[in-house]
Amino acid sequence: MKGGGWRRYVDGLGVRLAALLSIALFPIGLIAVSLTHQFSNAADDRAKSNLLALTAQAAAGEEGFIRSGFGATNALAAVIPSMDTDSPACSQIFLDFVAQSPAFSFAGFVGLDGILKCGTSSVGYDFSEGEVYHDMIENPAPRSDLTLSAPISGTSVIVLSSPVNIDGAFAGYVAVSLPHNESRMVLDNAPVDRPVELITFNREGEILSAAGGLDHIQDRLPKGRPLANLTGQYRMSFLGTTNDGEDRIFAVVPILRNQVYAIGSWPRERLSVAPGFTMTTPMIFPIAMWLTSLGVAYFAVHRLAIKHIRHLSRDMRDFASTRRHARRSKDMALPRELREIDEAWHDLADTVIRDEAELEDNIHDKSVLLKEVHHRVKNNLQLIASIVNMKVRKARTPEARFALKEVQGRVMSIATVHRSLYETTTEGRVRADELLGSTIGKLIRAGVGHETGLKSAETYEPVVLYPDQAVPLSLLAAEASTNALKYVGRPTGGAPYVHVSLTQIAPDMARLAIENSKGVALVPPEQVSGTGLGSNLIKAFAQQLGGKLTVEEDDLHYSVIVDFPIADFDDAETDSGISEME
């Protein structure tokens, strides 16, 4: 296959079939994209619903303790106004509470001055520097806070506090401590491959507890969605990305309405094409399906058609270069249409070989006949020249002898032109220099004897002509040379001469010039018959050439000059003609 660059690769049947198959599969791809997108959304919706249920279930343990803690703080806050906070009985109430609720590590009453009035331990401790105290002073209301290092226990605890009002005035707050315990937030029946990560936070968005510990807790929160913005709703779920860049599904459920919330999350599950291969986008599955369908379709087309077409093409090229072909055994796996094409091709090849053989035989026969015709024409012209030569020898008068020599010269010119035309190696083209060299040379040597001392000079440049131009050119040169020999004269103090030249004066123009000297005539005037036939023939041949005839004459010389165009050769047409004959 000729052609270069990218075109030879996109011009093949396989590429075009692949393009058409791609167009045919495009609607299926769109359907697959739509279904994959819907399936992905449905999977995300199911995951959100499941995560909401699991988050609520995982937070149930923490919810029970927080509700119990707030219930205790509210009850204790209601008892404090009726008690003497400095008596041991006040502290005993808190000790009894902790003894009955071992999940809590501390309980006590902090006065308006920040001093622990009574409690399970460290009575008299000053909490006035603590954040819980300051927040309660600014806004006396039930609250929950996380203290990473509690001043009494030195551990991480969740502080639940409720304000104490005496006679309608804020007089301090009751606080209980719930130690941070990750085991309370672990779901026993949670999925192993996607465990729920649970985090609790208060209404201000402050984190209270986290499954898995509080280390790097900020990295596991949803990016761009502060926890404070997630409060105030009953339940919600959403898709998001953590601060460390992981795609996850988040669910928020309230533990204590307007007080404590829990947010659970797990990695977002991707659609799986095969075990160990997870799709990063919904587009991968349609693309994979399209590529697979395209590959299967192309393989089928290649196996059923393209491979056999390539075999047939190779056989045709081999036949074109070697004229040989071999029939292969019938392959029943080959489609019926291709089997018929293969059989038709081999039948055509047999017909071409048979017809070419018959054509070669016909050409050979015609070539033999043509050579015989040329041979007979050559023999006839030689016979005519011989007869005229015999008449020349028997002629008794110089006039008769000269006239017969003119006839003999014309016959020899025609014979030479004929021989040059049919013996040329390139049919349709004639070397004019070779043709004139053989024609004019013989004519001049035969025209005048050596005793006259005639000097001849011939100059021929290589000029290639069509036979339609070569024939009139050679006849014109012969006639003009004959006239020059008839009227050549011996100049004073010099030898007589005849000069013949063929030159190419331009890429598309050539010039034939024949010049003879003037003076004492070499041929007696009584032997020269001036009928004017030669001049008329020269003019006629010049017109046939399409050239311009110029005659120059003075006391010393006589010249005949013909400028004629060289016909252009159509190389493509000539080569095509030669190829068709080969």
Coordinates of C-alpha atoms in Angstrom, one line a residue:
M1 CA 0.0 0.0 0.0
K2 CA 1.5 3.3 -1.1
G3 CA 1.2 6.5 0.9
G4 CA 3.0 7.7 3.9
G5 CA 2.5 9.2 7.3
W6 CA -0.6 8.9 9.4
R7 CA -2.9 8.4 6.5
R8 CA -1.8 4.8 5.8
Y9 CA -2.8 3.9 9.3
V10 CA -6.2 5.5 9.3
D11 CA -7.0 4.5 5.7
G12 CA -7.3 0.8 6.5
L13 CA -10.4 -1.3 6.8
G14 CA -9.8 -2.2 10.4
V15 CA -9.6 1.4 11.5
R16 CA -12.8 2.3 9.6
L17 CA -14.6 -0.6 11.1
A18 CA -13.4 0.3 14.5
A19 CA -14.8 3.9 14.0
L20 CA -18.1 2.6 12.8
L21 CA -18.4 0.1 15.7
S22 CA -17.6 3.0 18.1
I23 CA -20.5 5.0 16.6
A24 CA -22.8 1.9 16.8
L25 CA -21.8 1.3 20.5
F26 CA -22.1 5.0 21.5
P27 CA -25.8 4.8 22.5
I28 CA -25.1 1.7 24.5
G29 CA -22.3 3.6 26.2
L30 CA -24.7 6.4 27.0
I31 CA -27.2 4.0 28.5
A32 CA -24.4 2.4 30.5
V33 CA -23.2 5.8 31.8
S34 CA -26.8 6.6 32.9
L35 CA -27.4 3.3 34.5
T36 CA -24.0 3.4 36.3
H37 CA -24.7 6.9 37.5
Q38 CA -28.2 5.8 38.8
F39 CA -26.7 2.7 40.4
S40 CA -24.0 4.8 42.1
N41 CA -26.6 7.2 43.4
A42 CA -28.8 4.4 44.7
A43 CA -25.8 2.8 46.4
D44 CA -24.9 6.1 48.0
D45 CA -28.5 6.5 49.2
R46 CA -28.5 3.0 50.7
A47 CA -25.2 3.7 52.3
K48 CA -26.5 6.9 53.8
S49 CA -29.6 5.2 55.2
N50 CA -27.5 2.3 56.6
L51 CA -25.0 4.8 58.1
L52 CA -27.8 6.8 59.8
A53 CA -29.1 3.6 61.5
L54 CA -25.6 2.4 62.5
T55 CA -24.6 5.8 63.8
A56 CA -27.7 6.0 66.0
Q57 CA -27.1 2.4 67.1
A58 CA -23.4 3.1 67.9
A59 CA -24.2 6.3 69.8
A60 CA -26.9 4.6 71.8
G61 CA -24.4 3.6 74.6
E62 CA -23.0 7.1 74.8
E63 CA -26.5 8.6 74.6
G64 CA -27.6 6.6 77.7
F65 CA -24.8 7.8 79.8
I66 CA -25.1 11.4 78.7
R67 CA -28.9 11.4 79.2
S68 CA -28.3 9.8 82.6
G69 CA -25.6 12.4 83.5
F70 CA -27.8 15.3 82.5
G71 CA -30.7 13.8 84.5
A72 CA -28.5 13.5 87.5
T73 CA -27.2 17.1 87.2
N74 CA -30.7 18.4 86.9
A75 CA -31.9 16.4 89.9
L76 CA -28.9 17.3 92.0
A77 CA -29.2 21.0 91.0
A78 CA -32.8 20.9 92.3
V79 CA -31.7 19.4 95.6
I80 CA -28.8 21.8 96.3
P81 CA -31.0 24.9 97.3
S82 CA -32.5 23.0 100.2
M83 CA -29.2 21.8 101.6
D84 CA -26.4 23.2 103.6
T85 CA -23.5 23.0 101.1
D86 CA -21.0 23.1 103.9
S87 CA -22.3 20.0 105.7
P88 CA -21.1 16.5 105.0
A89 CA -24.6 15.5 104.0
C90 CA -24.1 17.5 100.7
S91 CA -21.0 15.6 99.8
Q92 CA -22.7 12.3 100.7
I93 CA -25.4 12.9 98.1
F94 CA -22.7 13.1 95.4
L95 CA -20.9 10.1 96.8
D96 CA -24.1 8.0 96.7
F97 CA -24.7 9.0 93.1
V98 CA -21.2 8.0 92.0
A99 CA -21.5 4.8 93.9
Q100 CA -24.8 4.0 92.1
S101 CA -23.5 5.1 88.7
P102 CA -19.9 3.8 88.5
A103 CA -19.6 5.1 84.9
F104 CA -19.2 8.6 86.4
S105 CA -15.9 9.4 88.0
F106 CA -16.8 12.7 89.8
A107 CA -19.8 14.8 90.9
G108 CA -20.0 18.0 92.9
F109 CA -21.4 21.5 93.4
V110 CA -19.3 24.6 92.4
G111 CA -20.3 27.8 94.0
L112 CA -20.6 31.2 92.3
D113 CA -17.0 32.0 93.4
G114 CA -15.7 28.8 91.6
I115 CA -15.0 26.9 94.8
L116 CA -16.1 23.3 95.1
K117 CA -18.6 23.4 98.0
C118 CA -19.3 19.7 98.2
G119 CA -18.5 16.7 96.1
T120 CA -17.1 13.3 95.8
S121 CA -13.5 14.5 96.4
S122 CA -11.3 17.6 96.6
V123 CA -13.8 19.8 98.4
G124 CA -12.6 23.3 98.4
Y125 CA -10.9 23.1 95.0
D126 CA -10.9 26.3 93.0
F127 CA -12.4 25.9 89.5
S128 CA -12.5 29.7 88.8
E129 CA -9.7 29.3 86.2
G130 CA -11.5 26.6 84.3
E131 CA -13.3 27.0 81.0
V132 CA -16.4 25.3 82.2
Y133 CA -16.7 27.8 85.1
H134 CA -16.3 30.8 82.8
D135 CA -18.8 29.5 80.2
M136 CA -21.3 28.7 82.9
I137 CA -20.9 32.2 84.4
E138 CA -21.4 33.8 81.0
N139 CA -24.4 31.6 80.1
P140 CA -26.0 29.7 83.0
A141 CA -27.6 26.8 81.1
P142 CA -27.1 23.0 80.9
R143 CA -24.0 22.2 78.9
S144 CA -21.5 19.6 78.0
D145 CA -17.7 20.0 77.6
L146 CA -14.7 18.0 77.0
T147 CA -11.8 18.4 79.3
L148 CA -8.7 16.6 78.1
S149 CA -7.0 16.8 81.4
A150 CA -9.4 17.1 84.3
P151 CA -8.0 19.0 87.3
I152 CA -9.0 16.3 89.8
S153 CA -8.6 13.0 87.9
G154 CA -6.0 14.2 85.4
T155 CA -7.8 12.2 82.7
S156 CA -9.9 13.0 79.7
V157 CA -13.5 13.5 80.8
I158 CA -16.9 14.8 79.5
V159 CA -18.2 17.3 81.9
L160 CA -22.0 17.6 82.2
S161 CA -23.2 20.6 84.1
S162 CA -26.5 22.2 85.1
P163 CA -27.0 25.6 86.8
V164 CA -28.2 25.9 90.4
N165 CA -30.7 28.8 91.1
I166 CA -31.5 29.9 94.7
D167 CA -34.4 32.2 95.0
G168 CA -34.3 32.8 91.3
A169 CA -30.7 33.8 91.2
F170 CA -27.8 31.9 89.7
A171 CA -25.7 30.5 92.7
G172 CA -23.4 28.0 91.0
Y173 CA -23.6 24.7 89.0
V174 CA -23.6 21.0 89.5
A175 CA -21.1 19.1 87.4
V176 CA -20.5 15.3 86.8
S177 CA -17.6 13.8 85.0
L178 CA -18.0 11.0 82.5
P179 CA -14.6 9.5 81.6
H180 CA -13.8 9.3 77.9
N181 CA -14.2 5.6 77.0
E182 CA -13.8 4.4 73.4
S183 CA -15.4 1.0 74.1
R184 CA -18.8 2.6 74.7
M185 CA -18.8 3.8 71.1
V186 CA -18.0 0.5 69.4
L187 CA -20.7 -1.2 67.5
D188 CA -20.6 -5.0 67.9
N189 CA -22.3 -5.8 64.6
A190 CA -20.7 -3.1 62.5
P191 CA -19.4 -4.1 59.0
V192 CA -15.8 -5.4 59.2
D193 CA -14.7 -3.8 55.9
R194 CA -16.3 -0.4 56.7
P195 CA -16.3 0.3 60.5
V196 CA -18.2 3.3 61.6
E197 CA -16.1 6.1 63.1
L198 CA -18.2 7.9 65.7
I199 CA -17.6 11.4 67.1
T200 CA -19.8 13.2 69.6
F201 CA -19.9 17.0 69.9
N202 CA -21.9 19.7 71.7
R203 CA -24.0 22.4 70.2
E204 CA -21.1 24.7 70.0
G205 CA -19.3 22.2 67.8
E206 CA -16.8 21.2 70.4
I207 CA -15.8 17.5 70.3
L208 CA -16.7 15.5 73.3
S209 CA -15.6 12.0 72.4
A210 CA -14.4 9.9 69.5
A211 CA -14.1 6.3 68.6
G212 CA -10.5 5.5 67.9
G213 CA -9.2 8.3 70.2
L214 CA -8.8 12.0 70.0
D215 CA -5.4 11.9 68.2
H216 CA -5.6 13.6 64.8
I217 CA -9.3 14.0 65.3
Q218 CA -9.5 17.1 63.1
D219 CA -8.3 15.1 60.1
R220 CA -11.4 12.9 60.3
L221 CA -13.9 15.7 60.3
P222 CA -15.8 16.8 57.1
K223 CA -13.9 19.4 55.1
G224 CA -15.7 22.8 54.8
R225 CA -18.5 21.8 57.1
P226 CA -18.0 23.0 60.7
L227 CA -19.7 20.8 63.4
A228 CA -21.6 23.8 64.8
N229 CA -23.4 24.0 61.4
L230 CA -24.6 20.4 61.7
T231 CA -26.6 21.0 65.0
G232 CA -30.2 21.9 65.2
Q233 CA -31.5 19.1 62.9
Y234 CA -33.0 15.8 63.7
R235 CA -31.0 13.5 61.3
M236 CA -29.0 14.1 58.2
S237 CA -26.5 12.4 55.9
F238 CA -24.2 13.7 53.2
L239 CA -21.3 12.8 51.0
G240 CA -18.1 14.7 51.8
T241 CA -14.3 14.7 52.0
T242 CA -12.3 14.6 55.2
N243 CA -9.7 17.2 56.0
D244 CA -7.1 14.6 55.0
G245 CA -8.7 14.1 51.6
E246 CA -10.6 10.8 52.0
D247 CA -14.1 10.5 50.4
R248 CA -16.5 9.4 53.1
I249 CA -20.2 9.2 53.9
F250 CA -21.3 11.2 57.0
A251 CA -24.4 10.8 59.2
V252 CA -25.4 13.2 62.0
V253 CA -27.9 12.1 64.7
P254 CA -28.8 14.0 68.0
I255 CA -28.0 12.3 71.3
L256 CA -29.6 15.0 73.4
R257 CA -31.6 17.5 71.4
N258 CA -29.9 20.9 71.3
Q259 CA -27.1 19.6 73.6
V260 CA -25.1 16.7 72.3
Y261 CA -24.8 15.2 68.8
A262 CA -23.1 12.2 67.2
I263 CA -21.5 12.2 63.7
G264 CA -20.6 8.8 62.2
S265 CA -18.7 8.2 58.9
W266 CA -17.3 5.4 56.8
P267 CA -15.4 5.2 53.5
R268 CA -17.5 5.7 50.4
E269 CA -18.0 2.4 48.7
R270 CA -17.0 2.4 45.0
L271 CA -18.6 0.3 42.2
S272 CA -16.5 -2.8 41.7
V273 CA -15.8 -4.1 38.1
A274 CA -13.8 -7.1 39.3
P275 CA -12.3 -8.3 42.6
G276 CA -9.5 -6.0 43.5
F277 CA -10.4 -3.4 40.9
T278 CA -12.5 -0.5 42.2
M279 CA -13.9 2.2 39.9
T280 CA -12.9 5.7 40.8
T281 CA -15.6 7.3 38.7
P282 CA -18.9 6.1 37.2
M283 CA -17.4 6.6 33.8
I284 CA -14.9 3.7 34.1
F285 CA -17.4 1.0 33.9
P286 CA -19.0 2.3 30.6
I287 CA -15.6 2.9 29.1
A288 CA -14.5 -0.6 30.1
M289 CA -17.7 -2.1 28.6
W290 CA -17.2 0.0 25.4
L291 CA -13.6 -1.1 25.0
T292 CA -14.5 -4.7 25.7
S293 CA -17.3 -4.6 23.2
L294 CA -15.2 -2.9 20.6
G295 CA -12.4 -5.4 21.1
V296 CA -14.7 -8.4 20.7
A297 CA -16.4 -6.9 17.7
Y298 CA -13.1 -6.0 16.0
F299 CA -11.6 -9.4 16.8
A300 CA -14.7 -11.0 15.2
V301 CA -14.5 -8.8 12.1
H302 CA -10.8 -9.3 11.8
R303 CA -11.1 -13.1 12.1
L304 CA -14.0 -13.3 9.7
A305 CA -13.1 -10.7 7.1
I306 CA -10.0 -8.6 7.4
K307 CA -7.5 -11.5 7.7
H308 CA -8.9 -13.2 4.6
I309 CA -9.0 -9.9 2.7
R310 CA -5.4 -9.3 3.5
H311 CA -4.5 -12.9 2.2
L312 CA -6.4 -12.1 -1.0
S313 CA -4.7 -8.8 -1.4
R314 CA -1.3 -10.4 -1.0
D315 CA -2.1 -13.1 -3.6
M316 CA -3.2 -10.4 -6.0
R317 CA 0.0 -8.4 -5.5
D318 CA 2.1 -11.6 -6.0
F319 CA 0.1 -12.4 -9.2
A320 CA 0.7 -8.8 -10.5
S321 CA 4.4 -9.1 -10.1
T322 CA 5.0 -12.8 -10.9
R323 CA 1.9 -13.9 -12.8
R324 CA 1.7 -16.9 -10.5
H325 CA -1.1 -17.9 -8.2
A326 CA -1.9 -21.1 -6.3
R327 CA -5.4 -22.2 -5.3
R328 CA -5.6 -22.9 -1.7
S329 CA -7.7 -25.8 -0.3
K330 CA -11.2 -24.7 0.5
D331 CA -11.5 -23.4 4.1
M332 CA -15.1 -24.1 5.2
A333 CA -14.5 -21.8 8.1
L334 CA -14.3 -18.9 5.6
P335 CA -17.6 -17.1 5.1
R336 CA -19.4 -18.1 1.9
E337 CA -19.2 -14.6 0.4
L338 CA -15.4 -14.6 0.8
R339 CA -15.1 -18.1 -0.6
E340 CA -17.0 -17.0 -3.7
I341 CA -14.8 -13.9 -4.1
D342 CA -11.7 -16.1 -3.7
E343 CA -12.9 -18.5 -6.4
A344 CA -13.9 -15.7 -8.7
W345 CA -10.4 -14.1 -8.2
H346 CA -8.6 -17.3 -9.1
D347 CA -10.9 -17.8 -12.1
L348 CA -10.1 -14.3 -13.2
A349 CA -6.4 -14.9 -12.8
D350 CA -6.6 -18.0 -14.9
T351 CA -8.5 -16.1 -17.6
V352 CA -5.9 -13.3 -17.5
I353 CA -3.0 -15.7 -17.9
R354 CA -4.7 -17.5 -20.8
D355 CA -5.6 -14.2 -22.5
E356 CA -2.1 -12.8 -22.1
A357 CA -0.7 -16.0 -23.6
E358 CA -3.0 -15.6 -26.6
L359 CA -2.1 -11.9 -26.9
E360 CA 1.6 -12.7 -26.8
D361 CA 1.1 -15.2 -29.5
N362 CA -0.8 -12.7 -31.6
I363 CA 1.8 -10.0 -31.0
H364 CA 4.6 -12.5 -31.9
D365 CA 2.8 -13.4 -35.1
K366 CA 2.2 -9.7 -36.0
S367 CA 5.8 -8.9 -35.2
V368 CA 7.0 -11.6 -37.5
L369 CA 4.7 -10.3 -40.3
L370 CA 5.8 -6.7 -39.7
K371 CA 9.5 -7.7 -39.9
E372 CA 8.7 -9.6 -43.1
V373 CA 7.0 -6.5 -44.5
H374 CA 10.0 -4.3 -43.5
H375 CA 12.3 -6.8 -45.0
R376 CA 10.4 -6.9 -48.3
V377 CA 10.2 -3.1 -48.4
K378 CA 14.0 -2.9 -47.8
N379 CA 14.7 -5.5 -50.5
N380 CA 12.4 -3.8 -53.0
L381 CA 14.1 -0.4 -52.3
Q382 CA 17.5 -2.1 -52.7
L383 CA 16.3 -3.8 -55.9
I384 CA 15.2 -0.4 -57.3
A385 CA 18.5 1.2 -56.3
S386 CA 20.4 -1.7 -58.0
I387 CA 18.3 -1.4 -61.1
V388 CA 18.9 2.4 -61.3
N389 CA 22.6 1.8 -60.7
M390 CA 22.7 -0.6 -63.6
K391 CA 21.0 2.0 -65.7
V392 CA 23.6 4.5 -64.6
R393 CA 26.5 2.3 -65.8
K394 CA 24.8 1.7 -69.1
A395 CA 23.9 5.3 -69.7
R396 CA 25.8 6.8 -72.6
T397 CA 25.3 10.5 -71.9
P398 CA 26.3 12.5 -68.9
E399 CA 22.8 14.0 -68.7
A400 CA 21.2 10.6 -68.4
R401 CA 23.8 9.4 -65.9
F402 CA 23.2 12.4 -63.7
A403 CA 19.4 12.1 -63.8
L404 CA 19.6 8.4 -62.9
K405 CA 22.0 9.3 -60.0
E406 CA 19.3 11.7 -58.7
V407 CA 16.7 9.0 -58.8
Q408 CA 19.2 6.6 -57.1
G409 CA 19.9 9.2 -54.4
R410 CA 16.2 9.7 -53.6
V411 CA 15.6 5.9 -53.5
M412 CA 18.6 5.5 -51.1
S413 CA 17.3 8.3 -48.9
I414 CA 13.9 6.7 -48.6
A415 CA 15.6 3.3 -47.9
T416 CA 17.7 4.8 -45.2
V417 CA 14.8 6.6 -43.5
H418 CA 12.8 3.4 -43.6
R419 CA 15.6 1.3 -42.1
S420 CA 16.2 3.8 -39.3
L421 CA 12.6 4.0 -38.4
Y422 CA 11.9 0.3 -38.0
E423 CA 15.3 -0.5 -36.4
T424 CA 15.1 2.2 -33.8
T425 CA 15.2 0.9 -30.2
T426 CA 12.5 3.2 -28.8
E427 CA 9.3 3.1 -30.8
G428 CA 7.8 6.5 -31.3
R429 CA 11.1 8.3 -31.1
V430 CA 13.8 8.8 -33.7
R431 CA 17.4 10.2 -33.2
A432 CA 17.5 12.8 -36.0
D433 CA 21.3 13.1 -35.8
E434 CA 21.8 9.3 -36.5
L435 CA 19.2 9.4 -39.2
L436 CA 20.8 12.3 -41.1
G437 CA 24.3 11.0 -40.5
S438 CA 23.6 7.7 -42.3
T439 CA 21.4 9.3 -45.0
I440 CA 23.4 12.4 -46.0
G441 CA 26.8 10.7 -45.7
K442 CA 25.9 8.0 -48.3
L443 CA 24.3 10.5 -50.5
I444 CA 27.3 12.8 -50.7
R445 CA 29.7 10.0 -51.2
A446 CA 27.7 8.6 -54.0
G447 CA 26.9 12.0 -55.6
V448 CA 30.4 13.1 -56.7
G449 CA 33.6 11.1 -57.4
H450 CA 36.8 11.6 -55.6
E451 CA 38.4 13.2 -58.6
T452 CA 36.5 16.4 -58.0
G453 CA 38.2 17.1 -54.7
L454 CA 34.9 17.9 -53.0
K455 CA 35.2 18.6 -49.2
S456 CA 32.2 17.7 -47.1
A457 CA 31.5 18.5 -43.4
E458 CA 28.6 17.1 -41.3
T459 CA 27.7 18.3 -37.8
Y460 CA 24.8 16.8 -36.0
E461 CA 23.6 17.5 -32.5
P462 CA 21.4 14.9 -30.8
V463 CA 17.8 15.8 -31.5
V464 CA 14.9 13.4 -30.8
L465 CA 11.9 13.7 -33.0
Y466 CA 8.6 11.9 -33.7
P467 CA 8.6 9.8 -36.9
D468 CA 6.1 12.3 -38.3
Q469 CA 8.9 15.0 -38.1
A470 CA 11.9 12.7 -38.8
V471 CA 10.6 11.5 -42.2
P472 CA 10.1 15.0 -43.8
L473 CA 13.3 16.2 -42.1
S474 CA 15.4 13.5 -43.7
L475 CA 13.7 13.9 -47.1
L476 CA 14.2 17.6 -46.9
A477 CA 17.9 17.2 -46.0
A478 CA 18.4 14.6 -48.8
E479 CA 16.7 16.9 -51.4
A480 CA 18.7 20.0 -50.3
S481 CA 21.9 18.0 -50.3
T482 CA 21.1 16.7 -53.8
N483 CA 20.6 20.3 -55.0
A484 CA 23.8 21.3 -53.3
L485 CA 25.8 18.6 -55.1
K486 CA 24.2 19.6 -58.4
Y487 CA 25.1 23.2 -58.1
V488 CA 28.3 23.1 -56.0
G489 CA 31.2 25.1 -57.6
R490 CA 34.9 25.5 -57.1
P491 CA 35.7 28.9 -55.7
T492 CA 38.7 30.9 -56.7
G493 CA 41.7 29.7 -54.8
G494 CA 39.9 27.1 -52.8
A495 CA 38.3 23.7 -52.8
P496 CA 34.6 23.1 -53.4
Y497 CA 32.6 22.1 -50.3
V498 CA 29.2 21.0 -48.9
H499 CA 28.4 21.6 -45.2
V500 CA 25.4 20.0 -43.5
S501 CA 24.5 20.8 -39.8
L502 CA 21.7 20.0 -37.4
T503 CA 21.7 22.1 -34.2
Q504 CA 19.3 22.7 -31.4
I505 CA 19.0 26.5 -31.1
A506 CA 16.5 26.4 -28.2
P507 CA 14.9 23.8 -25.9
D508 CA 12.0 23.5 -28.4
M509 CA 13.6 24.7 -31.7
A510 CA 16.1 23.1 -34.1
R511 CA 17.9 24.2 -37.2
L512 CA 18.9 22.3 -40.4
A513 CA 21.5 24.2 -42.5
I514 CA 22.9 23.0 -45.9
E515 CA 25.6 25.1 -47.5
N516 CA 27.5 24.7 -50.7
S517 CA 30.3 26.7 -52.3
K518 CA 29.9 28.6 -55.6
G519 CA 32.3 29.1 -58.5
V520 CA 33.3 27.0 -61.4
A521 CA 30.6 24.2 -61.6
L522 CA 31.8 20.7 -60.9
V523 CA 29.0 19.3 -63.0
P524 CA 28.8 20.6 -66.6
P525 CA 25.8 22.9 -67.0
E526 CA 24.5 20.8 -69.9
Q527 CA 24.2 17.9 -67.4
V528 CA 22.0 19.9 -64.9
S529 CA 18.4 20.0 -65.7
G530 CA 16.8 22.9 -63.8
T531 CA 13.2 21.7 -63.6
G532 CA 12.5 23.3 -60.1
L533 CA 11.2 20.1 -58.7
G534 CA 13.9 20.0 -55.9
S535 CA 13.0 23.5 -54.7
N536 CA 9.3 22.7 -54.6
L537 CA 10.0 19.5 -52.6
I538 CA 12.1 21.4 -50.1
K539 CA 9.4 24.0 -49.6
A540 CA 6.8 21.2 -49.1
F541 CA 8.9 19.3 -46.6
A542 CA 9.6 22.6 -44.7
Q543 CA 5.8 23.3 -44.4
Q544 CA 5.2 19.7 -43.3
L545 CA 7.8 20.3 -40.5
G546 CA 6.0 23.5 -39.5
G547 CA 9.3 25.3 -39.9
K548 CA 10.6 28.5 -41.5
L549 CA 12.6 28.2 -44.7
T550 CA 15.4 30.7 -45.4
V551 CA 17.6 30.8 -48.5
E552 CA 20.9 32.8 -48.3
E553 CA 23.0 33.3 -51.5
D554 CA 25.9 35.5 -52.5
D555 CA 28.9 35.1 -54.9
L556 CA 30.7 32.6 -52.7
H557 CA 28.1 30.3 -51.2
Y558 CA 24.5 29.1 -51.3
S559 CA 22.6 28.1 -48.1
V560 CA 19.3 26.5 -47.3
I561 CA 18.3 27.1 -43.6
V562 CA 15.2 25.6 -42.0
D563 CA 14.2 26.5 -38.4
F564 CA 11.5 24.1 -37.1
P565 CA 9.9 23.3 -33.7
I566 CA 10.6 20.2 -31.8
A567 CA 7.3 18.5 -30.8
D568 CA 6.9 17.9 -27.0
F569 CA 6.9 14.3 -25.9
D570 CA 4.3 13.3 -23.4
D571 CA 6.4 11.0 -21.1
A572 CA 3.4 9.8 -19.1
E573 CA 1.5 8.9 -22.3
T574 CA 4.6 7.3 -23.8
D575 CA 5.3 5.3 -20.7
S576 CA 1.7 4.3 -20.4
G577 CA 1.8 3.1 -24.0
I578 CA 5.0 1.2 -23.5
S579 CA 3.6 -0.4 -20.3
E580 CA 0.5 -1.5 -22.1
M581 CA 2.5 -3.1 -24.8
E582 CA 4.9 -4.9 -22.4

